[in-house]
Amino acid sequence: TCGRTMLSRVGRFSATNEVIGKVPKCTQDEMNSAVESAKNAYNSWKKTSPLARQQTMFKLRELIVRDAKKLAENITQEQGKTLIESERDVGRGLQMVEHACAVPELMLGETLP
């Protein structure tokens, strides 16, 4: 990026309008690459066994619990919610992940490939 102008999007703390970050805008090629990467990840994920998926979700749960305070602070900065509202949002997200962790135990009968 040295010597060239780069377009970016500015993120602001909604309560104070303070700039909290800049994110460069991507090119069409970068967007296409991201979409292709997401398609490949989906194709890989759908071939993953329920137990392996469960282990991934357990790890996600662990990370959310570990970083819950920082996640809530980020939500507050990005969306202007009160910290209590943001903490509740993180808690609801954690509940969804915990439900996903339980899905393999909830699966009954045959599953289709």
Short mmCIF file of N, CA and C in Angstrom, two decimals:
data_model
loop_
_atom_site.label_atom_id
_atom_site.label_comp_id
_atom_site.label_asym_id
_atom_site.label_seq_id
_atom_site.Cartn_x
_atom_site.Cartn_y
_atom_site.Cartn_z
N THR A 1 0.82 -1.21 0.00
CA THR A 1 0.00 0.00 0.00
C THR A 1 0.86 1.26 0.00
N CYS A 2 2.14 1.13 0.12
CA CYS A 2 3.02 2.29 0.17
C CYS A 2 2.93 3.07 -1.14
N GLY A 3 2.66 4.37 -1.05
CA GLY A 3 2.63 5.22 -2.22
C GLY A 3 1.33 5.22 -2.99
N ARG A 4 0.32 4.48 -2.51
CA ARG A 4 -0.96 4.52 -3.22
C ARG A 4 -2.09 4.79 -2.24
N THR A 5 -3.09 5.44 -2.74
CA THR A 5 -4.26 5.74 -1.91
C THR A 5 -5.10 4.48 -1.78
N MET A 6 -5.57 4.24 -0.57
CA MET A 6 -6.39 3.06 -0.33
C MET A 6 -7.72 3.51 0.26
N LEU A 7 -8.81 3.13 -0.37
CA LEU A 7 -10.12 3.45 0.16
C LEU A 7 -10.39 2.57 1.38
N SER A 8 -10.99 3.17 2.39
CA SER A 8 -11.30 2.39 3.59
C SER A 8 -12.60 2.87 4.20
N ARG A 9 -13.12 2.03 5.03
CA ARG A 9 -14.33 2.36 5.80
C ARG A 9 -13.89 2.63 7.23
N VAL A 10 -14.42 3.70 7.79
CA VAL A 10 -14.06 4.09 9.14
C VAL A 10 -15.12 3.57 10.10
N GLY A 11 -14.67 2.94 11.18
CA GLY A 11 -15.58 2.51 12.24
C GLY A 11 -15.53 3.51 13.38
N ARG A 12 -16.68 3.89 13.88
CA ARG A 12 -16.75 4.89 14.95
C ARG A 12 -17.51 4.34 16.15
N PHE A 13 -17.09 4.79 17.33
CA PHE A 13 -17.81 4.49 18.56
C PHE A 13 -19.04 5.37 18.55
N SER A 14 -20.21 4.74 18.47
CA SER A 14 -21.44 5.50 18.24
C SER A 14 -21.77 6.49 19.35
N ALA A 15 -21.31 6.24 20.56
CA ALA A 15 -21.62 7.15 21.67
C ALA A 15 -20.83 8.45 21.59
N THR A 16 -19.60 8.39 21.04
CA THR A 16 -18.74 9.58 21.04
C THR A 16 -18.31 10.00 19.64
N ASN A 17 -18.62 9.19 18.65
CA ASN A 17 -18.20 9.41 17.26
C ASN A 17 -16.68 9.30 17.08
N GLU A 18 -15.99 8.78 18.08
CA GLU A 18 -14.55 8.59 18.01
C GLU A 18 -14.22 7.48 17.01
N VAL A 19 -13.21 7.69 16.18
CA VAL A 19 -12.77 6.66 15.24
C VAL A 19 -12.10 5.54 16.03
N ILE A 20 -12.61 4.32 15.85
CA ILE A 20 -12.03 3.19 16.58
C ILE A 20 -11.34 2.21 15.64
N GLY A 21 -11.43 2.46 14.34
CA GLY A 21 -10.73 1.60 13.40
C GLY A 21 -11.04 1.95 11.97
N LYS A 22 -10.15 1.50 11.08
CA LYS A 22 -10.34 1.66 9.64
C LYS A 22 -10.16 0.29 9.00
N VAL A 23 -11.04 -0.01 8.08
CA VAL A 23 -10.97 -1.29 7.37
C VAL A 23 -10.88 -0.98 5.88
N PRO A 24 -9.84 -1.49 5.22
CA PRO A 24 -9.72 -1.22 3.79
C PRO A 24 -10.84 -1.89 3.01
N LYS A 25 -11.33 -1.20 1.99
CA LYS A 25 -12.34 -1.79 1.11
C LYS A 25 -11.65 -2.81 0.22
N CYS A 26 -12.35 -3.88 -0.07
CA CYS A 26 -11.74 -4.93 -0.89
C CYS A 26 -12.04 -4.68 -2.37
N THR A 27 -11.22 -5.31 -3.19
CA THR A 27 -11.43 -5.26 -4.63
C THR A 27 -12.42 -6.35 -5.03
N GLN A 28 -12.88 -6.31 -6.27
CA GLN A 28 -13.78 -7.35 -6.76
C GLN A 28 -13.08 -8.71 -6.74
N ASP A 29 -11.79 -8.74 -7.09
CA ASP A 29 -11.04 -10.01 -7.05
C ASP A 29 -10.97 -10.56 -5.63
N GLU A 30 -10.74 -9.69 -4.66
CA GLU A 30 -10.70 -10.13 -3.26
C GLU A 30 -12.06 -10.66 -2.82
N MET A 31 -13.12 -10.00 -3.26
CA MET A 31 -14.47 -10.45 -2.93
C MET A 31 -14.73 -11.82 -3.55
N ASN A 32 -14.37 -11.99 -4.80
CA ASN A 32 -14.56 -13.28 -5.47
C ASN A 32 -13.77 -14.37 -4.77
N SER A 33 -12.56 -14.06 -4.34
CA SER A 33 -11.73 -15.02 -3.62
C SER A 33 -12.38 -15.42 -2.30
N ALA A 34 -12.94 -14.45 -1.59
CA ALA A 34 -13.60 -14.73 -0.32
C ALA A 34 -14.83 -15.62 -0.52
N VAL A 35 -15.59 -15.35 -1.56
CA VAL A 35 -16.77 -16.17 -1.85
C VAL A 35 -16.34 -17.60 -2.20
N GLU A 36 -15.30 -17.74 -2.99
CA GLU A 36 -14.81 -19.07 -3.36
C GLU A 36 -14.30 -19.82 -2.12
N SER A 37 -13.62 -19.11 -1.25
CA SER A 37 -13.13 -19.72 -0.01
C SER A 37 -14.29 -20.19 0.87
N ALA A 38 -15.35 -19.38 0.94
CA ALA A 38 -16.52 -19.76 1.73
C ALA A 38 -17.20 -21.00 1.15
N LYS A 39 -17.28 -21.07 -0.17
CA LYS A 39 -17.87 -22.26 -0.81
C LYS A 39 -17.05 -23.51 -0.48
N ASN A 40 -15.73 -23.38 -0.55
CA ASN A 40 -14.86 -24.52 -0.24
C ASN A 40 -15.00 -24.93 1.22
N ALA A 41 -15.09 -23.96 2.11
CA ALA A 41 -15.26 -24.27 3.53
C ALA A 41 -16.59 -24.99 3.77
N TYR A 42 -17.64 -24.54 3.10
CA TYR A 42 -18.94 -25.19 3.24
C TYR A 42 -18.86 -26.64 2.77
N ASN A 43 -18.25 -26.85 1.61
CA ASN A 43 -18.15 -28.21 1.08
C ASN A 43 -17.34 -29.11 2.01
N SER A 44 -16.34 -28.57 2.65
CA SER A 44 -15.55 -29.34 3.61
C SER A 44 -16.35 -29.61 4.88
N TRP A 45 -17.05 -28.59 5.38
CA TRP A 45 -17.82 -28.71 6.63
C TRP A 45 -18.93 -29.74 6.49
N LYS A 46 -19.61 -29.76 5.35
CA LYS A 46 -20.73 -30.69 5.20
C LYS A 46 -20.27 -32.15 5.14
N LYS A 47 -18.99 -32.37 4.89
CA LYS A 47 -18.43 -33.73 4.89
C LYS A 47 -17.88 -34.12 6.26
N THR A 48 -17.89 -33.18 7.20
CA THR A 48 -17.35 -33.42 8.53
C THR A 48 -18.37 -34.18 9.38
N SER A 49 -17.90 -35.13 10.15
CA SER A 49 -18.81 -35.94 10.98
C SER A 49 -19.47 -35.08 12.06
N PRO A 50 -20.65 -35.48 12.52
CA PRO A 50 -21.31 -34.74 13.60
C PRO A 50 -20.44 -34.61 14.85
N LEU A 51 -19.68 -35.64 15.18
CA LEU A 51 -18.84 -35.56 16.37
C LEU A 51 -17.69 -34.57 16.19
N ALA A 52 -17.11 -34.52 14.99
CA ALA A 52 -16.05 -33.54 14.73
C ALA A 52 -16.62 -32.12 14.75
N ARG A 53 -17.83 -31.95 14.21
CA ARG A 53 -18.48 -30.63 14.27
C ARG A 53 -18.74 -30.24 15.72
N GLN A 54 -19.16 -31.21 16.52
CA GLN A 54 -19.43 -30.95 17.93
C GLN A 54 -18.17 -30.45 18.63
N GLN A 55 -17.04 -31.06 18.33
CA GLN A 55 -15.79 -30.64 18.96
C GLN A 55 -15.43 -29.20 18.57
N THR A 56 -15.70 -28.84 17.32
CA THR A 56 -15.47 -27.47 16.87
C THR A 56 -16.37 -26.51 17.64
N MET A 57 -17.62 -26.88 17.84
CA MET A 57 -18.55 -26.02 18.57
C MET A 57 -18.17 -25.91 20.04
N PHE A 58 -17.65 -27.00 20.63
CA PHE A 58 -17.17 -26.92 22.01
C PHE A 58 -16.02 -25.92 22.12
N LYS A 59 -15.13 -25.91 21.13
CA LYS A 59 -14.02 -24.96 21.13
C LYS A 59 -14.55 -23.53 21.00
N LEU A 60 -15.54 -23.33 20.13
CA LEU A 60 -16.14 -22.01 19.99
C LEU A 60 -16.76 -21.57 21.31
N ARG A 61 -17.45 -22.48 21.98
CA ARG A 61 -18.05 -22.17 23.28
C ARG A 61 -16.98 -21.72 24.26
N GLU A 62 -15.88 -22.45 24.29
CA GLU A 62 -14.77 -22.12 25.19
C GLU A 62 -14.23 -20.71 24.90
N LEU A 63 -14.09 -20.37 23.64
CA LEU A 63 -13.59 -19.05 23.27
C LEU A 63 -14.57 -17.94 23.65
N ILE A 64 -15.86 -18.19 23.44
CA ILE A 64 -16.87 -17.18 23.81
C ILE A 64 -16.85 -16.95 25.32
N VAL A 65 -16.80 -18.02 26.10
CA VAL A 65 -16.76 -17.88 27.56
C VAL A 65 -15.51 -17.11 27.97
N ARG A 66 -14.38 -17.48 27.38
CA ARG A 66 -13.12 -16.82 27.73
C ARG A 66 -13.14 -15.32 27.40
N ASP A 67 -13.73 -14.97 26.26
CA ASP A 67 -13.67 -13.59 25.77
C ASP A 67 -15.00 -12.85 25.87
N ALA A 68 -15.92 -13.32 26.70
CA ALA A 68 -17.26 -12.73 26.77
C ALA A 68 -17.22 -11.24 27.08
N LYS A 69 -16.38 -10.84 28.00
CA LYS A 69 -16.31 -9.41 28.37
C LYS A 69 -15.87 -8.56 27.18
N LYS A 70 -14.83 -9.00 26.48
CA LYS A 70 -14.32 -8.25 25.33
C LYS A 70 -15.35 -8.24 24.19
N LEU A 71 -16.03 -9.36 23.97
CA LEU A 71 -17.07 -9.40 22.95
C LEU A 71 -18.17 -8.39 23.25
N ALA A 72 -18.60 -8.34 24.51
CA ALA A 72 -19.64 -7.39 24.91
C ALA A 72 -19.16 -5.95 24.73
N GLU A 73 -17.92 -5.69 25.10
CA GLU A 73 -17.37 -4.33 24.93
C GLU A 73 -17.34 -3.94 23.45
N ASN A 74 -16.96 -4.88 22.58
CA ASN A 74 -16.94 -4.60 21.14
C ASN A 74 -18.34 -4.31 20.61
N ILE A 75 -19.33 -5.09 21.04
CA ILE A 75 -20.71 -4.85 20.61
C ILE A 75 -21.15 -3.46 21.05
N THR A 76 -20.81 -3.09 22.27
CA THR A 76 -21.17 -1.76 22.77
C THR A 76 -20.55 -0.67 21.91
N GLN A 77 -19.28 -0.82 21.58
CA GLN A 77 -18.61 0.18 20.74
C GLN A 77 -19.19 0.23 19.34
N GLU A 78 -19.43 -0.92 18.75
CA GLU A 78 -19.89 -0.97 17.37
C GLU A 78 -21.35 -0.59 17.20
N GLN A 79 -22.20 -0.95 18.16
CA GLN A 79 -23.63 -0.77 17.98
C GLN A 79 -24.25 0.27 18.90
N GLY A 80 -23.48 0.75 19.87
CA GLY A 80 -24.00 1.76 20.77
C GLY A 80 -24.96 1.23 21.82
N LYS A 81 -24.98 -0.07 22.02
CA LYS A 81 -25.83 -0.66 23.06
C LYS A 81 -25.18 -0.42 24.42
N THR A 82 -26.00 -0.53 25.46
CA THR A 82 -25.42 -0.49 26.80
C THR A 82 -24.62 -1.77 27.01
N LEU A 83 -23.70 -1.74 27.96
CA LEU A 83 -22.89 -2.92 28.22
C LEU A 83 -23.76 -4.09 28.66
N ILE A 84 -24.79 -3.81 29.45
CA ILE A 84 -25.68 -4.89 29.90
C ILE A 84 -26.39 -5.53 28.71
N GLU A 85 -26.87 -4.71 27.76
CA GLU A 85 -27.51 -5.26 26.56
C GLU A 85 -26.53 -6.13 25.77
N SER A 86 -25.31 -5.64 25.66
CA SER A 86 -24.29 -6.38 24.91
C SER A 86 -23.95 -7.70 25.60
N GLU A 87 -23.86 -7.68 26.92
CA GLU A 87 -23.59 -8.91 27.66
C GLU A 87 -24.71 -9.92 27.45
N ARG A 88 -25.94 -9.43 27.40
CA ARG A 88 -27.08 -10.32 27.14
C ARG A 88 -27.01 -10.90 25.73
N ASP A 89 -26.59 -10.09 24.76
CA ASP A 89 -26.43 -10.59 23.40
C ASP A 89 -25.39 -11.70 23.35
N VAL A 90 -24.28 -11.50 24.04
CA VAL A 90 -23.24 -12.53 24.09
C VAL A 90 -23.80 -13.79 24.74
N GLY A 91 -24.57 -13.61 25.80
CA GLY A 91 -25.19 -14.76 26.48
C GLY A 91 -26.13 -15.52 25.58
N ARG A 92 -26.92 -14.80 24.78
CA ARG A 92 -27.83 -15.47 23.84
C ARG A 92 -27.04 -16.22 22.76
N GLY A 93 -25.97 -15.61 22.30
CA GLY A 93 -25.12 -16.29 21.33
C GLY A 93 -24.52 -17.55 21.91
N LEU A 94 -24.10 -17.47 23.17
CA LEU A 94 -23.54 -18.63 23.86
C LEU A 94 -24.58 -19.74 23.96
N GLN A 95 -25.82 -19.38 24.25
CA GLN A 95 -26.89 -20.38 24.32
C GLN A 95 -27.06 -21.10 22.98
N MET A 96 -26.97 -20.36 21.89
CA MET A 96 -27.10 -20.97 20.57
C MET A 96 -25.96 -21.96 20.30
N VAL A 97 -24.75 -21.57 20.69
CA VAL A 97 -23.60 -22.46 20.50
C VAL A 97 -23.76 -23.71 21.37
N GLU A 98 -24.22 -23.52 22.61
CA GLU A 98 -24.42 -24.68 23.49
C GLU A 98 -25.47 -25.63 22.92
N HIS A 99 -26.51 -25.07 22.32
CA HIS A 99 -27.52 -25.91 21.67
C HIS A 99 -26.88 -26.70 20.53
N ALA A 100 -26.06 -26.02 19.72
CA ALA A 100 -25.38 -26.70 18.62
C ALA A 100 -24.47 -27.82 19.13
N CYS A 101 -23.87 -27.61 20.31
CA CYS A 101 -23.02 -28.65 20.91
C CYS A 101 -23.84 -29.90 21.24
N ALA A 102 -25.11 -29.72 21.54
CA ALA A 102 -25.96 -30.84 21.95
C ALA A 102 -26.61 -31.56 20.78
N VAL A 103 -26.54 -31.01 19.60
CA VAL A 103 -27.24 -31.59 18.45
C VAL A 103 -26.88 -33.05 18.20
N PRO A 104 -25.61 -33.45 18.25
CA PRO A 104 -25.33 -34.88 18.01
C PRO A 104 -26.06 -35.81 18.98
N GLU A 105 -26.26 -35.37 20.23
CA GLU A 105 -27.00 -36.21 21.18
C GLU A 105 -28.50 -36.20 20.89
N LEU A 106 -28.98 -35.17 20.21
CA LEU A 106 -30.40 -35.06 19.91
C LEU A 106 -30.78 -35.81 18.63
N MET A 107 -29.78 -36.15 17.83
CA MET A 107 -30.05 -36.84 16.57
C MET A 107 -30.52 -38.26 16.85
N LEU A 108 -31.70 -38.57 16.36
CA LEU A 108 -32.27 -39.91 16.53
C LEU A 108 -32.49 -40.53 15.16
N GLY A 109 -32.38 -41.82 15.10
CA GLY A 109 -32.67 -42.51 13.85
C GLY A 109 -31.59 -42.32 12.82
N GLU A 110 -31.99 -42.47 11.57
CA GLU A 110 -31.04 -42.39 10.47
C GLU A 110 -30.85 -40.96 10.02
N THR A 111 -29.66 -40.67 9.53
CA THR A 111 -29.40 -39.37 8.94
C THR A 111 -29.05 -39.57 7.47
N LEU A 112 -29.43 -38.61 6.67
CA LEU A 112 -29.13 -38.68 5.25
C LEU A 112 -27.76 -38.07 5.00
N PRO A 113 -27.03 -38.59 4.03
CA PRO A 113 -25.69 -38.04 3.75
C PRO A 113 -25.77 -36.63 3.19
#
